[in-house]
Coordinates of C-alpha atoms and ligand atoms in Angstrom, one line a residue:
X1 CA 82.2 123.3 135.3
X2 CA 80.9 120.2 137.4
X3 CA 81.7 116.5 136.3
X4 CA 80.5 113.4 137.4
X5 CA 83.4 111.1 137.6
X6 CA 82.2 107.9 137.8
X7 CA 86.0 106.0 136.6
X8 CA 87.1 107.4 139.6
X9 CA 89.8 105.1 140.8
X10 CA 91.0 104.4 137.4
X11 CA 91.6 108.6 136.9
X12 CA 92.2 109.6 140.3
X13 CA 95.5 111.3 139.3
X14 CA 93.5 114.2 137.8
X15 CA 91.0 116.6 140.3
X16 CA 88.0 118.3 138.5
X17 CA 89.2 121.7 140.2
X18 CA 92.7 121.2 138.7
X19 CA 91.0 120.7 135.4
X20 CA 88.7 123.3 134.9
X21 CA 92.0 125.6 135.6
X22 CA 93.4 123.8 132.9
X23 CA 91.0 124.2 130.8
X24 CA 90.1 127.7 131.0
X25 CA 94.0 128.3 130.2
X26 CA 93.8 126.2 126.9
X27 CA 90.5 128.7 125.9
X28 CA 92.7 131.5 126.3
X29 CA 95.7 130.3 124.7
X30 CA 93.6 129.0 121.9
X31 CA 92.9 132.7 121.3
X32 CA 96.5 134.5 122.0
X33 CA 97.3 131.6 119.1
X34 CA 94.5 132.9 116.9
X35 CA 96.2 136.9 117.9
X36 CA 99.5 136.1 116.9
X37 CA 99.3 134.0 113.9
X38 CA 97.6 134.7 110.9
X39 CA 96.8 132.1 107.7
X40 CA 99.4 129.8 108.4
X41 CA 99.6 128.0 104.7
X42 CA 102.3 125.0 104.5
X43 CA 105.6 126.1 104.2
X44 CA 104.8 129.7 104.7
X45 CA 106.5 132.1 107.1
X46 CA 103.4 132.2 109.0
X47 CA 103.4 128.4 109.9
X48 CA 107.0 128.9 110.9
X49 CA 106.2 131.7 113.5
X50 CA 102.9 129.3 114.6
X51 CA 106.0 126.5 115.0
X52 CA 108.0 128.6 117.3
X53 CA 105.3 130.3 119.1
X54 CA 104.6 126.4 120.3
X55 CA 107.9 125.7 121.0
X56 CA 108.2 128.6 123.1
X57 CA 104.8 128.1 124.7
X58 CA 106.1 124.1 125.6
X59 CA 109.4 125.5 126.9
X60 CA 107.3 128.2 129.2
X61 CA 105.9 124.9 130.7
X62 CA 109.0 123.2 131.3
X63 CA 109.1 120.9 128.1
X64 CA 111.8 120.2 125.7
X65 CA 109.6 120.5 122.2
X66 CA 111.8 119.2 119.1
X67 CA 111.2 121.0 115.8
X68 CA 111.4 117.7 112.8
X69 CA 112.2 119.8 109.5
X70 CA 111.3 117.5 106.7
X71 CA 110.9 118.7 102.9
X72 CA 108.2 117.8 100.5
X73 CA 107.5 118.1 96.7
X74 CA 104.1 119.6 95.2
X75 CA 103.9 119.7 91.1
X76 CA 107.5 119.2 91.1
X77 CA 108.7 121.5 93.3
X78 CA 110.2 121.2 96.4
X79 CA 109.1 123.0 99.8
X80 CA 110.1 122.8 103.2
X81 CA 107.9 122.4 106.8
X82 CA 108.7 121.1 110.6
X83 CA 106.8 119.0 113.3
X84 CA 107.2 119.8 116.3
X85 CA 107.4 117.0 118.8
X86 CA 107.1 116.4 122.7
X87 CA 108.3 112.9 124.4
X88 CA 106.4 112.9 127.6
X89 CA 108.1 109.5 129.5
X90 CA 105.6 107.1 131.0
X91 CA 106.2 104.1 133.1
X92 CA 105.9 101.8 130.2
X93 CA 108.1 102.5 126.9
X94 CA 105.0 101.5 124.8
X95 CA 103.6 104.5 123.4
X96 CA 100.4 106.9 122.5
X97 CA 100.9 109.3 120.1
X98 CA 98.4 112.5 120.2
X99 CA 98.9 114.4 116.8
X100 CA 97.1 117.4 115.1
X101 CA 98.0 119.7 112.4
X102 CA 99.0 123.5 112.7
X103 CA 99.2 124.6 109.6
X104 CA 96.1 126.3 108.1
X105 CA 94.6 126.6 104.5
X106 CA 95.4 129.4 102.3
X107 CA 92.9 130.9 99.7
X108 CA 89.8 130.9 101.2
X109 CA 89.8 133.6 103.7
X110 CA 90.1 130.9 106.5
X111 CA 92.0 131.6 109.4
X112 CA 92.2 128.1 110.3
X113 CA 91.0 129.1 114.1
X114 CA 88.5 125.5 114.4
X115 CA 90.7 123.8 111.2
X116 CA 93.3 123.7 113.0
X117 CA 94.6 125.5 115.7
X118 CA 91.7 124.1 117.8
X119 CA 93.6 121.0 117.5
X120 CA 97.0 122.1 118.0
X121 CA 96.0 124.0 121.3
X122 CA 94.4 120.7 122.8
X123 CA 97.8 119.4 122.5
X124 CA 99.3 122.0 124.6
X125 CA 96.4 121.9 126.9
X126 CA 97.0 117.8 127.3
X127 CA 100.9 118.5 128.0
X128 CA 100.1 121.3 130.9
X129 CA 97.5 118.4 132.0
X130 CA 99.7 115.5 132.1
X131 CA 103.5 116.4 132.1
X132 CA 103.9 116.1 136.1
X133 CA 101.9 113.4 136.8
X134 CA 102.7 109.7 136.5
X135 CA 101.6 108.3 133.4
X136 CA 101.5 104.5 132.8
X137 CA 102.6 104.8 128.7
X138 CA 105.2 107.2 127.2
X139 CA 103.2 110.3 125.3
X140 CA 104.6 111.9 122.1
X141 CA 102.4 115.2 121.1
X142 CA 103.0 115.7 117.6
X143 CA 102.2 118.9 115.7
X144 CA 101.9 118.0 111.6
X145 CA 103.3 120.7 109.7
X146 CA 102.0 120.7 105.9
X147 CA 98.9 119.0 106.0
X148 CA 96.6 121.1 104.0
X149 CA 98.0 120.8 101.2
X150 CA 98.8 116.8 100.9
X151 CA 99.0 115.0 104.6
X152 CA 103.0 115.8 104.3
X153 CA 104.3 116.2 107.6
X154 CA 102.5 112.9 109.3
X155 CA 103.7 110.8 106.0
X156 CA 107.2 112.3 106.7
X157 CA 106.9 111.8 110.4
X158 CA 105.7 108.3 109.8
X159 CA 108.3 107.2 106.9
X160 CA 111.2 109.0 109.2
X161 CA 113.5 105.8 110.6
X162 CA 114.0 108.4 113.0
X163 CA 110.8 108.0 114.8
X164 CA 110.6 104.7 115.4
X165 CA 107.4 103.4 115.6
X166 CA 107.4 99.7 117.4
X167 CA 106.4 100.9 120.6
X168 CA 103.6 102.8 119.4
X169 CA 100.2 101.3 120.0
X170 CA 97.9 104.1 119.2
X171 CA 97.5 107.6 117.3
X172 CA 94.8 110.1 118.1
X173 CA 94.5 112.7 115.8
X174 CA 93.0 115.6 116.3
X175 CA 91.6 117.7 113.6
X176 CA 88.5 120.8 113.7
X177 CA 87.2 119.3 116.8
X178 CA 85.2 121.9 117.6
X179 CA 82.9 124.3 115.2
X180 CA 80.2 121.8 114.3
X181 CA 76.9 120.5 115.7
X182 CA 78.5 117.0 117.3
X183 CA 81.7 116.1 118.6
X184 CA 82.8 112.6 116.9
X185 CA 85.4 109.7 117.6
X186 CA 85.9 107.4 114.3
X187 CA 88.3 104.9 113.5
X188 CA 89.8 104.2 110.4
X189 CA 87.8 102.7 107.4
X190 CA 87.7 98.5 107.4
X191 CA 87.9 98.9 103.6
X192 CA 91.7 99.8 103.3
X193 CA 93.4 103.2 102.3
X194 CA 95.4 103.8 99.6
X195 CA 98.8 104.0 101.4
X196 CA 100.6 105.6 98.3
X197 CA 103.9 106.5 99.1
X198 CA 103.8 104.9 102.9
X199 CA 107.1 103.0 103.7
X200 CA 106.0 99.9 105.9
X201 CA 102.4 99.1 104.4
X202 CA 100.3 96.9 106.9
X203 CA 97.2 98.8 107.1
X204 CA 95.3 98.8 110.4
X205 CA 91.8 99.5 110.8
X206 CA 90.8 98.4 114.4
X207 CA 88.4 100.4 116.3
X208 CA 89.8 99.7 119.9
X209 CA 90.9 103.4 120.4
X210 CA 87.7 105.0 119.3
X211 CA 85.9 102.5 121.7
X212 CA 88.1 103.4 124.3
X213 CA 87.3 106.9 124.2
X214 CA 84.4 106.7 123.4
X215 CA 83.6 104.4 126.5
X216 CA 85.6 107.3 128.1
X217 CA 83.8 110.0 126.9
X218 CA 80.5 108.3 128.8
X219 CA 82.0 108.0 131.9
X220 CA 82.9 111.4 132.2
X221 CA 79.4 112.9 131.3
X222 CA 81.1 115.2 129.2
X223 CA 78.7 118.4 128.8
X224 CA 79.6 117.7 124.9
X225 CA 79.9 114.0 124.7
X226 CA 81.7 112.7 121.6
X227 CA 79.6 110.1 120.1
X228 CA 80.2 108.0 116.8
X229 CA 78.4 109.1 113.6
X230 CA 75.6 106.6 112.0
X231 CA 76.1 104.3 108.9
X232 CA 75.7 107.0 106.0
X233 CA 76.0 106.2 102.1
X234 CA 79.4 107.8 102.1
X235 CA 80.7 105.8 105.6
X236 CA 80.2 102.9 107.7
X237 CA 79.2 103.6 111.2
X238 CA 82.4 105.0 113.0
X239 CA 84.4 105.2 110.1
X240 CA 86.6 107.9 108.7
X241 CA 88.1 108.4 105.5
X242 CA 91.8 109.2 104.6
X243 CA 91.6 112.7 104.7
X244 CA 94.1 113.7 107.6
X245 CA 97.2 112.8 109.9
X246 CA 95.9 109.8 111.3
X247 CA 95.9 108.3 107.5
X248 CA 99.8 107.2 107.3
X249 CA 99.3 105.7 110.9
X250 CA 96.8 103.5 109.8
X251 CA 99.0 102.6 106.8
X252 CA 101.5 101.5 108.5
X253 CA 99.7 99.2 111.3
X254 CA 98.8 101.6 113.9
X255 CA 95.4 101.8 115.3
X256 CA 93.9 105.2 115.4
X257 CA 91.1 107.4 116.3
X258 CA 90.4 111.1 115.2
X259 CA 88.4 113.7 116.9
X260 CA 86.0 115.6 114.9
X261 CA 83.0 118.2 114.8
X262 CA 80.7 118.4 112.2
X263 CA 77.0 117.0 111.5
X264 CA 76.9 113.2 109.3
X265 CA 72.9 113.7 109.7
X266 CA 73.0 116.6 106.9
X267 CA 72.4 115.8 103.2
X268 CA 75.6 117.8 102.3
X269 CA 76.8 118.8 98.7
X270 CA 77.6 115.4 98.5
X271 CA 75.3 113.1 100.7
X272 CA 75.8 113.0 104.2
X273 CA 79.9 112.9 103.9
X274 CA 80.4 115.2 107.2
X275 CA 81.6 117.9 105.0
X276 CA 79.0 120.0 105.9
X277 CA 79.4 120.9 110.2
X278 CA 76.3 122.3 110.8
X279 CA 72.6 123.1 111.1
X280 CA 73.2 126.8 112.1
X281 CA 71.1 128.8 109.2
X282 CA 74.0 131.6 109.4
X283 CA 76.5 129.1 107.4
X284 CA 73.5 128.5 104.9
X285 CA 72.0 130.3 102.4
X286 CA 68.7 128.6 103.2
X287 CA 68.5 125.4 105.1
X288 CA 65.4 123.1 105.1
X289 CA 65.0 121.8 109.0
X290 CA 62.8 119.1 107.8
X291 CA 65.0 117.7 105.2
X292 CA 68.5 118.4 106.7
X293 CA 69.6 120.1 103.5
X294 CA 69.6 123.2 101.5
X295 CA 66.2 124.5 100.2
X296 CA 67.4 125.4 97.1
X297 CA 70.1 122.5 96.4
X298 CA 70.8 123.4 92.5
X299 CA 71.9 127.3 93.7
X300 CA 73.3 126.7 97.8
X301 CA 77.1 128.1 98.1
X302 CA 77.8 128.2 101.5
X303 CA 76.9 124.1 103.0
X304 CA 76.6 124.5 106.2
X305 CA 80.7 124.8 105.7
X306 CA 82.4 126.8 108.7
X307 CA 86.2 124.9 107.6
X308 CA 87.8 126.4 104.3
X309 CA 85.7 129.4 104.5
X310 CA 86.0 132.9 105.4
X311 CA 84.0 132.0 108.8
X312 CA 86.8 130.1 110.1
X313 CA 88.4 133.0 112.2
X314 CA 88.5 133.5 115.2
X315 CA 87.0 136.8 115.1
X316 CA 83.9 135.8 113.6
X317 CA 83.7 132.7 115.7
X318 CA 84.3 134.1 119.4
X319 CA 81.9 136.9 118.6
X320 CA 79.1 134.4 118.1
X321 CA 79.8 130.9 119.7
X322 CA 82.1 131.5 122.6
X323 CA 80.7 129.6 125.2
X324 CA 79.7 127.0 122.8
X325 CA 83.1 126.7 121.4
X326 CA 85.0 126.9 124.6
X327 CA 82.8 124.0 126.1
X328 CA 83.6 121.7 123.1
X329 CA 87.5 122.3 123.7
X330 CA 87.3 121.3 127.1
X331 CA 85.8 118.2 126.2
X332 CA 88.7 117.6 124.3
X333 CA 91.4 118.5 126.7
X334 CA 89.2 116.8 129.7
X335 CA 88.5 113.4 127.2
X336 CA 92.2 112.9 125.9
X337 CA 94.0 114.1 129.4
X338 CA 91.8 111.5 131.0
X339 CA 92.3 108.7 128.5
X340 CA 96.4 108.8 129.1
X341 CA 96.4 108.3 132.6
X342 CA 94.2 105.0 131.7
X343 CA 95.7 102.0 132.7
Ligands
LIG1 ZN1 92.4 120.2 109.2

């Protein structure tokens, strides 16, 4: 893969040969993640042998990766999940947190291979990237356990006086970044979230991480540059609702941004939400190019949907969209390993 580098002195402590290396490895352990673990539901067995196959990978790489068990309640009763977190040490004690969810959804026939082990991988890719080189800000890679199912491992990592969050200046989170037609950046909603059951409430809506990337993200020439989505009826330009990890970040005064692939310019199930991730007439019963939705609104079943259904495996995927797949993960790994050596 070629880049134009164009921040050059800004990012000179990464080469393009040393990245592409890089990058190739996170395709293929993206994969032996996919081989090894199979529907990884919140507090299942399954997430627990995804958990320790990412210690183990970490450890392989010479990091210390902490497992966080923390317990949550659904309906009354009351499970039990881990993060799994990695303290890179920069020169500065101020912090960016880089956080993605590895559990999957259960029920559907997904796998969870682009919801989310995508994510989760990128995060390993970044540490193999980063974890030898200088950095000006401390790094903590964060894998959400429990997610799915309620947003309960980034609310417990969040409300845990444990991890104390002062020093933090920014959360990414990274959830299904690749899959769909675009590659987006938002930033939280300016209309506040909920924040139910968020300890320290000062919400935090400012866009300066999103900019930052994205600014980053242009510099690169990315061969799938991340762009922000349009004003829709269901979102302000840029704007992302509360659906994910970065949500009890916000809540509690941190600016974030969140990576995500999928299509705003499709008239979804409901309006142009996102939900649906792309054009691709194989995830449709019938789609109508000229009006960006289904043909046949009143009977459609599949959306356009590749996250919560049965296509989200990595054996359907890699069999179609390899190369289409792999190039939007390495945007990922190139776009965030990039952004942390930033001054
Ligand atoms: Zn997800």
């Amino acid at each position: 893969m070629t880049k134009t580098i164009k921040l050059s002195c800004l990012i000179c402590a990464l080469t393009v040969s040393t990245l592409t290396h890089a990058e190739s490895n996170t395709w293929k352990k993206l994969k032996a993640f996919a081989d090894v673990t199979d529907v990884r539901g919140a507090s299942s067995k399954e997430e627990f042998k995804a958990l320790k196959w990412l210690q183990n990978q970490y450890q392989a790489i010479g990091l210390n990766a902490e497992i966080q068990p923390f317990s949550f309640s659904v309906k009354g009763k009351t499970y039990e999940s881990n993060n799994l977190e990695v303290v890179i040490k920069g020169k500065s004690a101020k912090t960016v947190i880089v956080g993605a969810h590895y559990d999957g959804v259960t029920g559907s026939g997904s796998k969870g291979f682009i919801d989310n082990a995508s994510g989760a991988i990128t995060l390993l890719g970044v540490a193999e990237q980063i974890k030898s080189k200088p950095l000006p800000y401390t790094v903590r890679l964060v894998h959400f356990g429990a997610e799915e199912i309620g947003i309960f491992g980034s609310e417990a990592y969040v409300n845990n006086q444990k991890n104390n969050l002062k020093n933090v200046i920014g959360m990414i989170n990274l959830d299904t970044i690749i899959g769909g037609d675009y590659l987006y950046i938002h930033s939280a909603q300016a209309k506040p979230y909920s924040c139910k059951k968020i300890d320290k409430q000062n919400y935090n809506s400012n866009p300066i991480l999103r900019d930052k990337l994205l600014a980053l993200s242009h510099s690169l020439n990315l061969k799938n540059g991340f762009i922000i989505h349009p004003t829709t009826s269901a979102f302000k330009q840029g704007e992302t609702g509360s659906w994910s990890d970065h949500y009890p970040f916000a809540c509690s005064g941190i600016p974030i941004a969140y990576l995500e692939s999928t299509n705003f310019l499709i008239n979804g199930k409901d309006g142009y939400d996102g939900y649906s991730q792309t054009t691709d007439k194989q995830f449709w019963d019938c789609f109508d190019d000229k009006k960006m939705t289904a043909c046949h609104r009143q009977t459609e079943s599949k959306w356009g949907n590749i996250w919560h259904t049965k296509f989200d495996s990595a054996t359907f995927l890699t069999a179609k969209e390899n190369k289409k797949l792999e190039s939007q993960l390495n945007s990922a790994v190139t776009l965030i390993s990039h952004f942390l050596f930033l001054p």
